[in-house]
Coordinates of C-alpha atoms in Angstrom, one line a residue:
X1 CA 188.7 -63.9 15.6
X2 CA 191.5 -62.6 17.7
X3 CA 191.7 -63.6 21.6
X4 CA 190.6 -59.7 22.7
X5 CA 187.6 -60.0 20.2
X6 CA 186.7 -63.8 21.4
X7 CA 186.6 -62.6 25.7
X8 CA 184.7 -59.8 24.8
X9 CA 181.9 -62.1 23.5
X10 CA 182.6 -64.3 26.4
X11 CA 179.5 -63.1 28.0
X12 CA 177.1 -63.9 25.0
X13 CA 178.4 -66.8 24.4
X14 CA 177.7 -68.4 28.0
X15 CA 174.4 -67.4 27.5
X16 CA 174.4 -68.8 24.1
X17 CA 175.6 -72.2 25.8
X18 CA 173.5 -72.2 28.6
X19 CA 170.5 -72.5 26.0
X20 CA 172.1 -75.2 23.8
X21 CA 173.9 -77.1 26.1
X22 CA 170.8 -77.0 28.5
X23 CA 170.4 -80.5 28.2
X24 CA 174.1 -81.5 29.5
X25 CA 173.6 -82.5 32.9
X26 CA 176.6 -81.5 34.5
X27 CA 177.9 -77.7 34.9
X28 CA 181.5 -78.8 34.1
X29 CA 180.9 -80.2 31.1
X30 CA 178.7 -77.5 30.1
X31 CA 182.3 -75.2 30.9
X32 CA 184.3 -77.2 28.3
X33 CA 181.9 -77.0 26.2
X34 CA 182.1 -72.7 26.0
X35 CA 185.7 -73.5 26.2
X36 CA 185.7 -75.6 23.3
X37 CA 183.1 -73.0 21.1
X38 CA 186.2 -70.7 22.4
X39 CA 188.8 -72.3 20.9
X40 CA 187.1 -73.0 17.1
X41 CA 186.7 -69.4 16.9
X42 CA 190.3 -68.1 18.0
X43 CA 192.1 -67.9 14.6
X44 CA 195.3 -69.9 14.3
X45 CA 195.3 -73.1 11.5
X46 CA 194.4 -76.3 13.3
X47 CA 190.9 -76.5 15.3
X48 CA 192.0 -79.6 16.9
X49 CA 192.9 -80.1 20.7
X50 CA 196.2 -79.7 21.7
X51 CA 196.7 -76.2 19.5
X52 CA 193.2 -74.6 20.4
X53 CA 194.2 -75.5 24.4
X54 CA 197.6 -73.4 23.7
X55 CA 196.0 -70.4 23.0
X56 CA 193.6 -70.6 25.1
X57 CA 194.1 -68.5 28.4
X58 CA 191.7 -71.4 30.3
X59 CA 192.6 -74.1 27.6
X60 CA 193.3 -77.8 29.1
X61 CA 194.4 -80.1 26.7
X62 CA 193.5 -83.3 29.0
X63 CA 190.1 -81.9 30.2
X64 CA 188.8 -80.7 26.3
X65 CA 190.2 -84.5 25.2
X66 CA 188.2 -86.0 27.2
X67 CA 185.1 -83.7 26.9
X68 CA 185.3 -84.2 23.3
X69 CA 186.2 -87.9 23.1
X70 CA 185.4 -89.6 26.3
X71 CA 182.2 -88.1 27.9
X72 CA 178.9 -89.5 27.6
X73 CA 176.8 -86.2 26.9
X74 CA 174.6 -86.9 24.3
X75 CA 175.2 -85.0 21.0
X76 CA 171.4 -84.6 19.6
X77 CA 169.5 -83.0 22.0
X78 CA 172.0 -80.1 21.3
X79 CA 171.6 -80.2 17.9
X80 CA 168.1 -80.1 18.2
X81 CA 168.3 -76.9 20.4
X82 CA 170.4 -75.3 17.8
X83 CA 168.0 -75.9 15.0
X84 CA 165.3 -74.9 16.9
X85 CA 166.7 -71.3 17.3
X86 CA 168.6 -71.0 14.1
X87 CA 165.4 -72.0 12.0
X88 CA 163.3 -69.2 13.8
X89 CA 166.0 -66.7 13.1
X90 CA 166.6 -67.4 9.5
X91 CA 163.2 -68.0 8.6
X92 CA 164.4 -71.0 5.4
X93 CA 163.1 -70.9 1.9
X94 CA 164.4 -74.4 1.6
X95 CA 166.2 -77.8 3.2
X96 CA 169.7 -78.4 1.5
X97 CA 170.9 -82.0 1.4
X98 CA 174.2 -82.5 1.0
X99 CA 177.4 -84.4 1.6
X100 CA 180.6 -83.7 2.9
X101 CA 183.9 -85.4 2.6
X102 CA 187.0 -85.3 4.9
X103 CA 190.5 -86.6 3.8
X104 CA 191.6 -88.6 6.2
X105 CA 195.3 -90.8 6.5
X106 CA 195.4 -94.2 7.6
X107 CA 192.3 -96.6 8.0
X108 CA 191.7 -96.3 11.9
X109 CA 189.1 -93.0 12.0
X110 CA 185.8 -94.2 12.1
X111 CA 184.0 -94.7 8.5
X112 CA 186.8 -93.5 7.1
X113 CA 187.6 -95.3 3.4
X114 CA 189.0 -95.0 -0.2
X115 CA 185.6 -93.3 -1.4
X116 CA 184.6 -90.2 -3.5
X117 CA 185.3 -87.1 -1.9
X118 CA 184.0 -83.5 -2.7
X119 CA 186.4 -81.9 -1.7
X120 CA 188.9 -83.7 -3.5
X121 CA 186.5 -84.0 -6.3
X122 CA 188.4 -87.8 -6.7
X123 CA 187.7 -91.0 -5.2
X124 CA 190.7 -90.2 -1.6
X125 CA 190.7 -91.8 1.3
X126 CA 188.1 -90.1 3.2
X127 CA 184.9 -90.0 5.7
X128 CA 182.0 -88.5 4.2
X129 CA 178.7 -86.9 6.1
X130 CA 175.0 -86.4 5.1
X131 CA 173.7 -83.3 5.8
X132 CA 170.5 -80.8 5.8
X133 CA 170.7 -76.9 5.8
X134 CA 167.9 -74.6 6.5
X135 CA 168.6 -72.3 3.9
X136 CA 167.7 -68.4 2.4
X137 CA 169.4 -66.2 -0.2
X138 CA 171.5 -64.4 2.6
X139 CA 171.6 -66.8 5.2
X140 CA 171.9 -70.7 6.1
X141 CA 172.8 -73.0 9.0
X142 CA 173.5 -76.8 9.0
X143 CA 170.1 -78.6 10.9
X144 CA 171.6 -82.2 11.6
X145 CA 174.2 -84.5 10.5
X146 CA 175.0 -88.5 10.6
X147 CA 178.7 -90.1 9.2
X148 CA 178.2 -92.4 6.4
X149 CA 179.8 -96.1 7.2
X150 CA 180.8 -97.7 4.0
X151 CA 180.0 -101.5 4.2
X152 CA 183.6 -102.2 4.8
X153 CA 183.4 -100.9 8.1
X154 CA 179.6 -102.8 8.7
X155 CA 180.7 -105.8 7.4
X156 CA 183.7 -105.9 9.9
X157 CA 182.2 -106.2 13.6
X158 CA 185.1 -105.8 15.4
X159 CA 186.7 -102.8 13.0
X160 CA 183.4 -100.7 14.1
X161 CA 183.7 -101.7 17.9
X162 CA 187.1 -100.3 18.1
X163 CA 186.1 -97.4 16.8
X164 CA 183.1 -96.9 19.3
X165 CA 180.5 -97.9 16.5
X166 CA 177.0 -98.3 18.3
X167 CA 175.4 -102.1 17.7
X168 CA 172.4 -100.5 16.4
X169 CA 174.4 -98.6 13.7
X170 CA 174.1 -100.0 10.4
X171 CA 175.6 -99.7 6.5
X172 CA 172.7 -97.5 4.3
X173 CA 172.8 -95.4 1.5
X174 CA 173.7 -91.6 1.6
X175 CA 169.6 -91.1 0.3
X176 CA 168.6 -93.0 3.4
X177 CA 170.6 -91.6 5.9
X178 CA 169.2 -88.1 4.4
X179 CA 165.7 -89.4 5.1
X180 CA 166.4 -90.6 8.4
X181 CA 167.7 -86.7 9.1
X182 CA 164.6 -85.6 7.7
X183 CA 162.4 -87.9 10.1
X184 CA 164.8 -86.9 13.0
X185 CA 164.0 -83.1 12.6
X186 CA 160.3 -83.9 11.9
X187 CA 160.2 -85.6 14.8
X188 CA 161.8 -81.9 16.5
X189 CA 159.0 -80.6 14.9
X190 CA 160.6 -79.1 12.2
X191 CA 159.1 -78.6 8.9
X192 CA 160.8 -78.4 5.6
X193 CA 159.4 -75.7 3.2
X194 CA 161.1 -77.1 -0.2
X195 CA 164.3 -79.9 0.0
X196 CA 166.6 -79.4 -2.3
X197 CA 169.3 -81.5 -3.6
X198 CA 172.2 -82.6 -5.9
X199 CA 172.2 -84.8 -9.0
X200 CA 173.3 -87.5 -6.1
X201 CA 170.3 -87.4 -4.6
X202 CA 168.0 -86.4 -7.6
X203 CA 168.5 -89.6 -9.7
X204 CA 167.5 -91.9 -6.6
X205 CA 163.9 -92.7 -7.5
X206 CA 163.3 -94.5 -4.0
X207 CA 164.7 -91.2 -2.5
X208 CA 162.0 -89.1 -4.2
X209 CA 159.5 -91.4 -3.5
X210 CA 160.5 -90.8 0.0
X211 CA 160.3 -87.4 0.0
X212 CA 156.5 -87.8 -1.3
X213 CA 155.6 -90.2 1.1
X214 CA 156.3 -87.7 3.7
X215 CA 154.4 -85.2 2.0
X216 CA 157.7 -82.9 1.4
X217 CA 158.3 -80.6 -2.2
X218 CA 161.0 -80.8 -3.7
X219 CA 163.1 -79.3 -6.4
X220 CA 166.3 -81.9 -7.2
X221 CA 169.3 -81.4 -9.3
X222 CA 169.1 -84.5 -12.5
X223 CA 171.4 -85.3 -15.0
X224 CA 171.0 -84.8 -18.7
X225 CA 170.9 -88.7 -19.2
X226 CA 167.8 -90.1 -17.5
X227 CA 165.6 -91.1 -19.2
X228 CA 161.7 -90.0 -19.8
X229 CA 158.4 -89.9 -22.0
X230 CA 157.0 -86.3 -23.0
X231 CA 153.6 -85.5 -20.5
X232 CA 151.6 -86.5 -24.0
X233 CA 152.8 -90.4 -24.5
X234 CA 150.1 -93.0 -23.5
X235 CA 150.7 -96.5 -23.7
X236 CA 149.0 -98.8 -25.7
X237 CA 147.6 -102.3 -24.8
X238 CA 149.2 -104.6 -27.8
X239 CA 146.8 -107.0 -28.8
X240 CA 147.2 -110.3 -27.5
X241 CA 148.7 -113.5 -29.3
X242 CA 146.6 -116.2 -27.9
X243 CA 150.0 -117.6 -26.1
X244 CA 152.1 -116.8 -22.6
X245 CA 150.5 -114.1 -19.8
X246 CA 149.0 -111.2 -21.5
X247 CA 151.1 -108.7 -23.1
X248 CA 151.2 -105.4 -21.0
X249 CA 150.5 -102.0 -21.8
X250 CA 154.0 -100.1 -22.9
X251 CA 155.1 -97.3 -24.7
X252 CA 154.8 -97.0 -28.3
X253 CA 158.2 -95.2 -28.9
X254 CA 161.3 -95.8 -26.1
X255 CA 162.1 -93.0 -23.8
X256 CA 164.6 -90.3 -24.6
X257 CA 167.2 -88.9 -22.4
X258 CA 165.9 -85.6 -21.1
X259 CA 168.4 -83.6 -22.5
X260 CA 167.3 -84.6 -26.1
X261 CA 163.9 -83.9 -25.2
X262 CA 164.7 -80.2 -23.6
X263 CA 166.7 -79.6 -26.8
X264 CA 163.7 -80.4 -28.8
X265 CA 161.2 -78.0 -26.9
X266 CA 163.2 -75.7 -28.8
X267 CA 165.0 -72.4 -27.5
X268 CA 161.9 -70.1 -27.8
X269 CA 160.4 -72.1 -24.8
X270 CA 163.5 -70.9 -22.9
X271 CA 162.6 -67.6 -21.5
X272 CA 165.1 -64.8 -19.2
X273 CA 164.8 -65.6 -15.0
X274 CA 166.9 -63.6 -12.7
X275 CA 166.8 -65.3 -9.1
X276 CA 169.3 -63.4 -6.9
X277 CA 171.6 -60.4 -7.2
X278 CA 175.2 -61.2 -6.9
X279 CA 178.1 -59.3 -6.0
X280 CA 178.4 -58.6 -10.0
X281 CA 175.3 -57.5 -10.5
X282 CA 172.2 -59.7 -11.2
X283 CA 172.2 -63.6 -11.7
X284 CA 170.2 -64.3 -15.0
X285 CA 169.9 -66.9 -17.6
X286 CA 167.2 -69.0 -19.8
X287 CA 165.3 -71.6 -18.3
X288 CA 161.9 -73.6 -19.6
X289 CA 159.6 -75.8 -17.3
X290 CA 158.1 -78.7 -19.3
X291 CA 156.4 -82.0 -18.6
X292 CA 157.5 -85.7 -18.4
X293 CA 157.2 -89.0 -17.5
X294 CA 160.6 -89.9 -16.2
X295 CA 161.2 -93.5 -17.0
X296 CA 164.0 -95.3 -15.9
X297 CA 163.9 -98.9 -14.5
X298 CA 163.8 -97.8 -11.0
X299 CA 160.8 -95.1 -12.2
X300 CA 159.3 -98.3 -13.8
X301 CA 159.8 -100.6 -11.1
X302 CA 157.8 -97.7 -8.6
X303 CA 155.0 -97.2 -10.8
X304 CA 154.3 -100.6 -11.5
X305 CA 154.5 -101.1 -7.4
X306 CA 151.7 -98.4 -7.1
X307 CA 149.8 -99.6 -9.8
X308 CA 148.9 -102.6 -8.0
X309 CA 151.6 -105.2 -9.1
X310 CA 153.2 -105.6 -12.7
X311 CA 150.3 -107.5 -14.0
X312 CA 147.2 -104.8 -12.7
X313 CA 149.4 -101.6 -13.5
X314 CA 147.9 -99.7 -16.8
X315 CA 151.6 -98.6 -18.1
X316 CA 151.0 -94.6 -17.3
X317 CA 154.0 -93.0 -15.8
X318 CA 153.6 -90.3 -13.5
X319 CA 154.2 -86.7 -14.4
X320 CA 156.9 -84.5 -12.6
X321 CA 157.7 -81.4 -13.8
X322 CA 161.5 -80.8 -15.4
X323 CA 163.1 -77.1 -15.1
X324 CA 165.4 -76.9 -17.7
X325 CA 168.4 -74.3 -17.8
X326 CA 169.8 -73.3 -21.4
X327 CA 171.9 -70.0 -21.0
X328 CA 172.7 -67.6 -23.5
X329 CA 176.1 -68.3 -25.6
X330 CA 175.3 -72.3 -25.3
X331 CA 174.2 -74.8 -27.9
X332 CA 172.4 -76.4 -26.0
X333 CA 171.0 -76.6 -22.5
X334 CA 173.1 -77.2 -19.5
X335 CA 171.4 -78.1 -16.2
X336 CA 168.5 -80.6 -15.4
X337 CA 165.9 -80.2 -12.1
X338 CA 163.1 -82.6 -10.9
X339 CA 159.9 -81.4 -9.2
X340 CA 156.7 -82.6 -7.8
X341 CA 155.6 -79.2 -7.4
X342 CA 152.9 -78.5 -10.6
X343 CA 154.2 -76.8 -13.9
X344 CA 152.0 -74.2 -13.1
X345 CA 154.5 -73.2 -9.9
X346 CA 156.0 -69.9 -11.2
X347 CA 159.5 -70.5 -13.3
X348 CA 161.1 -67.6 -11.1
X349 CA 160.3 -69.8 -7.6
X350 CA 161.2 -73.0 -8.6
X351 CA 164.2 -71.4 -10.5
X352 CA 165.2 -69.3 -6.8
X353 CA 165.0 -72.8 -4.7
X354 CA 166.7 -74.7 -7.3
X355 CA 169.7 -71.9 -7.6
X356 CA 169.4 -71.5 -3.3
X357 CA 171.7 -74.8 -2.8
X358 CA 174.3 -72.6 -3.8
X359 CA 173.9 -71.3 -0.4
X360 CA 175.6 -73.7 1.8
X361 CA 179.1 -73.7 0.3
X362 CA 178.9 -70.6 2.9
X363 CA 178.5 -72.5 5.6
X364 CA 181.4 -75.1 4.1
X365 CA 183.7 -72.5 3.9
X366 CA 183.4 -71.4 7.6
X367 CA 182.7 -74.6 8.8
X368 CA 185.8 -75.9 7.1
X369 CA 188.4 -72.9 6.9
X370 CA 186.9 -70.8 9.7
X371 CA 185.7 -73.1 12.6
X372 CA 187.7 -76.8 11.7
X373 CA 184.9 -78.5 11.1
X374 CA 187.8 -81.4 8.9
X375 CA 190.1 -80.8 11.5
X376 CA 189.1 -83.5 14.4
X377 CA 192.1 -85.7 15.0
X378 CA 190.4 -88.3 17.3
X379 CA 189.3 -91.7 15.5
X380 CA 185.8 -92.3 17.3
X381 CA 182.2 -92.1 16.7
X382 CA 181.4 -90.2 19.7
X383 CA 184.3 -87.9 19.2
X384 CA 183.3 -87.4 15.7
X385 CA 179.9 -86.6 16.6
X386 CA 180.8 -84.1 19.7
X387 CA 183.0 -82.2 17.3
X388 CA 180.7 -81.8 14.8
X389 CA 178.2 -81.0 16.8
X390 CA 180.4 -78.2 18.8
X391 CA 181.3 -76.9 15.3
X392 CA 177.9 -76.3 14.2
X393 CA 177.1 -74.4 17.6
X394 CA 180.1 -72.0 17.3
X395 CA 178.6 -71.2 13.6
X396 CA 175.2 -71.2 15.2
X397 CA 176.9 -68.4 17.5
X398 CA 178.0 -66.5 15.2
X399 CA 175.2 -66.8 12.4
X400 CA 172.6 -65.5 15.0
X401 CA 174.9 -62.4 15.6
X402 CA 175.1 -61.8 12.2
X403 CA 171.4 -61.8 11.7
X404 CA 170.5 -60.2 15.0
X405 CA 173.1 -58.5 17.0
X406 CA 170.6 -58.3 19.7
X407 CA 169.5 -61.9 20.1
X408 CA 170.7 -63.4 23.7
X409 CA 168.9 -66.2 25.0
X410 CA 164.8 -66.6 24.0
X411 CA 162.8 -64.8 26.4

């Protein structure tokens, strides 16, 4: 936006951030804050401090430094006040769990390390960040976000205390930091209709376990190389050879990557699903929903754990349904989802919340190239967390004008 266009909305916008920063006790810090939201939407090429407080009429370099970096104000209570309002304005079909990356230089920036990065699409030096979007076909917002520390950084004390690491903070995996999010909004009382995922998070058995302990659907990317039984394999109890424990029950032929078994459902299973109209006309292809019983060791390992132990488990796999995409022009089929919704679910839903991830590489793109969200300079955990944090409000801003032009303040 240009600087006439951004005082114009001056107004709304300290409205806007007398809601969400409600919870920021003092009025100055409140001021820096609208300042701040000021400064990510001005255009110009670096979001970070020093250029946003040029072109600011108001801008302080020293004062947004240190309102960024140094104060205390507490970071989720705002986000919570954000998702609040943006999840009653866009109404989600679905949760998005993703991951973020940021190139980084040097070592110093908290949890910043040699790692794989998205949008590098290499391992880079980088940070990386879990994330959840509320998401529709036209619309999606980002919910709630925490930094991932690589074990590096956890297993060095004194590297993480520099860096304003809290004590409590400790390494876990990207699929737990994505439930912790999800018990963090829960706890906002937030509800997620489906959560959706990549091939990341799909192949991580104790992840979708989570997800069903907490009672949540879910429709997750999978690669074509895990492996599963058909929904018609039962094991068999071998007979037993009078030597040793007793042989358990298993299955009488080893499990086939899904890919082979998609393939051998055969293409006249695969039948035409549009899910959205794009800007070149309607977004079709083939898909199929079958039946299997994924099992891999970690699958294994789970059901033999809620079976009662190794030795009381009766060897049956649970079923999850598989939506399978083959489009036309291709020898064989392409992309891989996992469910626990039934197989009866309509193919044209579980087809729409599968293709609706495709939704936040909006918000990316204006997080990123519109609003800096990779731009932060400052090395911290706090600072980190204020900046994201301030991004997220200024396209919380502007995503509830987009929606509703009319939407101040709730009454």
């Amino acid at each position: 936006m240009r600087l006439g266009e951004v005082e114009r909305l001056r107004g709304e916008l300290t409205e806007f951030v007398a809601d969400v920063f409600g919870s920021v006790p003092r009025r100055d810090q409140r001021r820096w804050g609208e300042c701040y939201l000021r400064g990510l939407m001005l255009d110009g090429r670096r979001k970070s401090v020093q250029p946003m407080a040029e072109r600011l009429p108001d801008g302080n370099m020293q004062a947004l430094q240190q309102f960024v970096n140094q104060s205390p104000w507490d970071p989720l209570p705002v986000r919570r006040r954000i998702a609040e309002r943006l999840s009653e304005v866009v109404r989600p079909e679905v949760w998005v769990i993703d991951d973020v990356s940021f190139p980084k230089c040097g070592t110093a920036s908290v949890g910043v390390a040699r790692q794989y990065g998205g949008a590098v699409g290499k391992r880079a030096n980088c940070q990386v960040a879990v994330s959840v979007h509320a998401a529709t076909d036209t619309a999606s917002c980002p919910l709630q976000w925490q930094l991932y520390l690589p074990r590096e950084w956890t297993d060095t004390p004194d590297r993480c205390r520099r860096a304003g690491v809290p004590d409590e903070v400790v390494h876990q995996e990207k699929w737990r930091l994505a439930l912790g999010l999800l018990d963090t909004l829960a706890d906002w009382q937030l509800k997620a209709p489906i959560v959706v995922a990549d091939a990341g998070y799909g192949v991580s058995t104790p992840f979708r376990l989570g997800l069903q302990e907490r009672g949540l659907s879910y429709v997750l990317a999978l690669n074509g190389k895990e492996v599963a039984h058909p929904e018609d394999a039962e094991p068999h109890q071998p007979a037993y050879g009078g030597l040793g424990p007793p042989t358990l029950p298993r299955y009488r032929t080893p499990p086939r990557a899904v890919c082979a078994l998609a393939a051998q459902a055969g293409a006249e299973q695969f039948t035409e699903v549009t899910w959205r109209q794009g800007s070149k006309g309607a977004m079709t292809s083939r898909f199929a929903v079958l039946t299997v019983r994924l099992a891999g060791k970690q699958s294994l390992a789970a059901a033999q754990e809620a079976g009662g132990g190794r030795t009381r488990w009766d060897g049956v796999l649970p079923v999850q349904t598989l939506l399978v995409e083959w489009p036309n022009g291709q020898d064989a089929p392409t992309d891989y989802w996992i469910s626990n919704l039934p197989a009866t679910t309509p193919a044209a839903d579980l087809v729409r919340w599968a293709k609706m991830r495709w939704r936040i590489e909006h918000d990316y793109r204006e997080l990123k190239h519109g609003l800096g969200l990779d731009h932060f300079e400052g090395r911290t955990w706090r600072g980190w967390h204020h900046h994201v944090t301030l991004v997220t409000a200024a396209q919380a801003f502007l995503t509830l004008r987009r929606l509703d032009p009319k939407v101040r303040t709730p009454a």
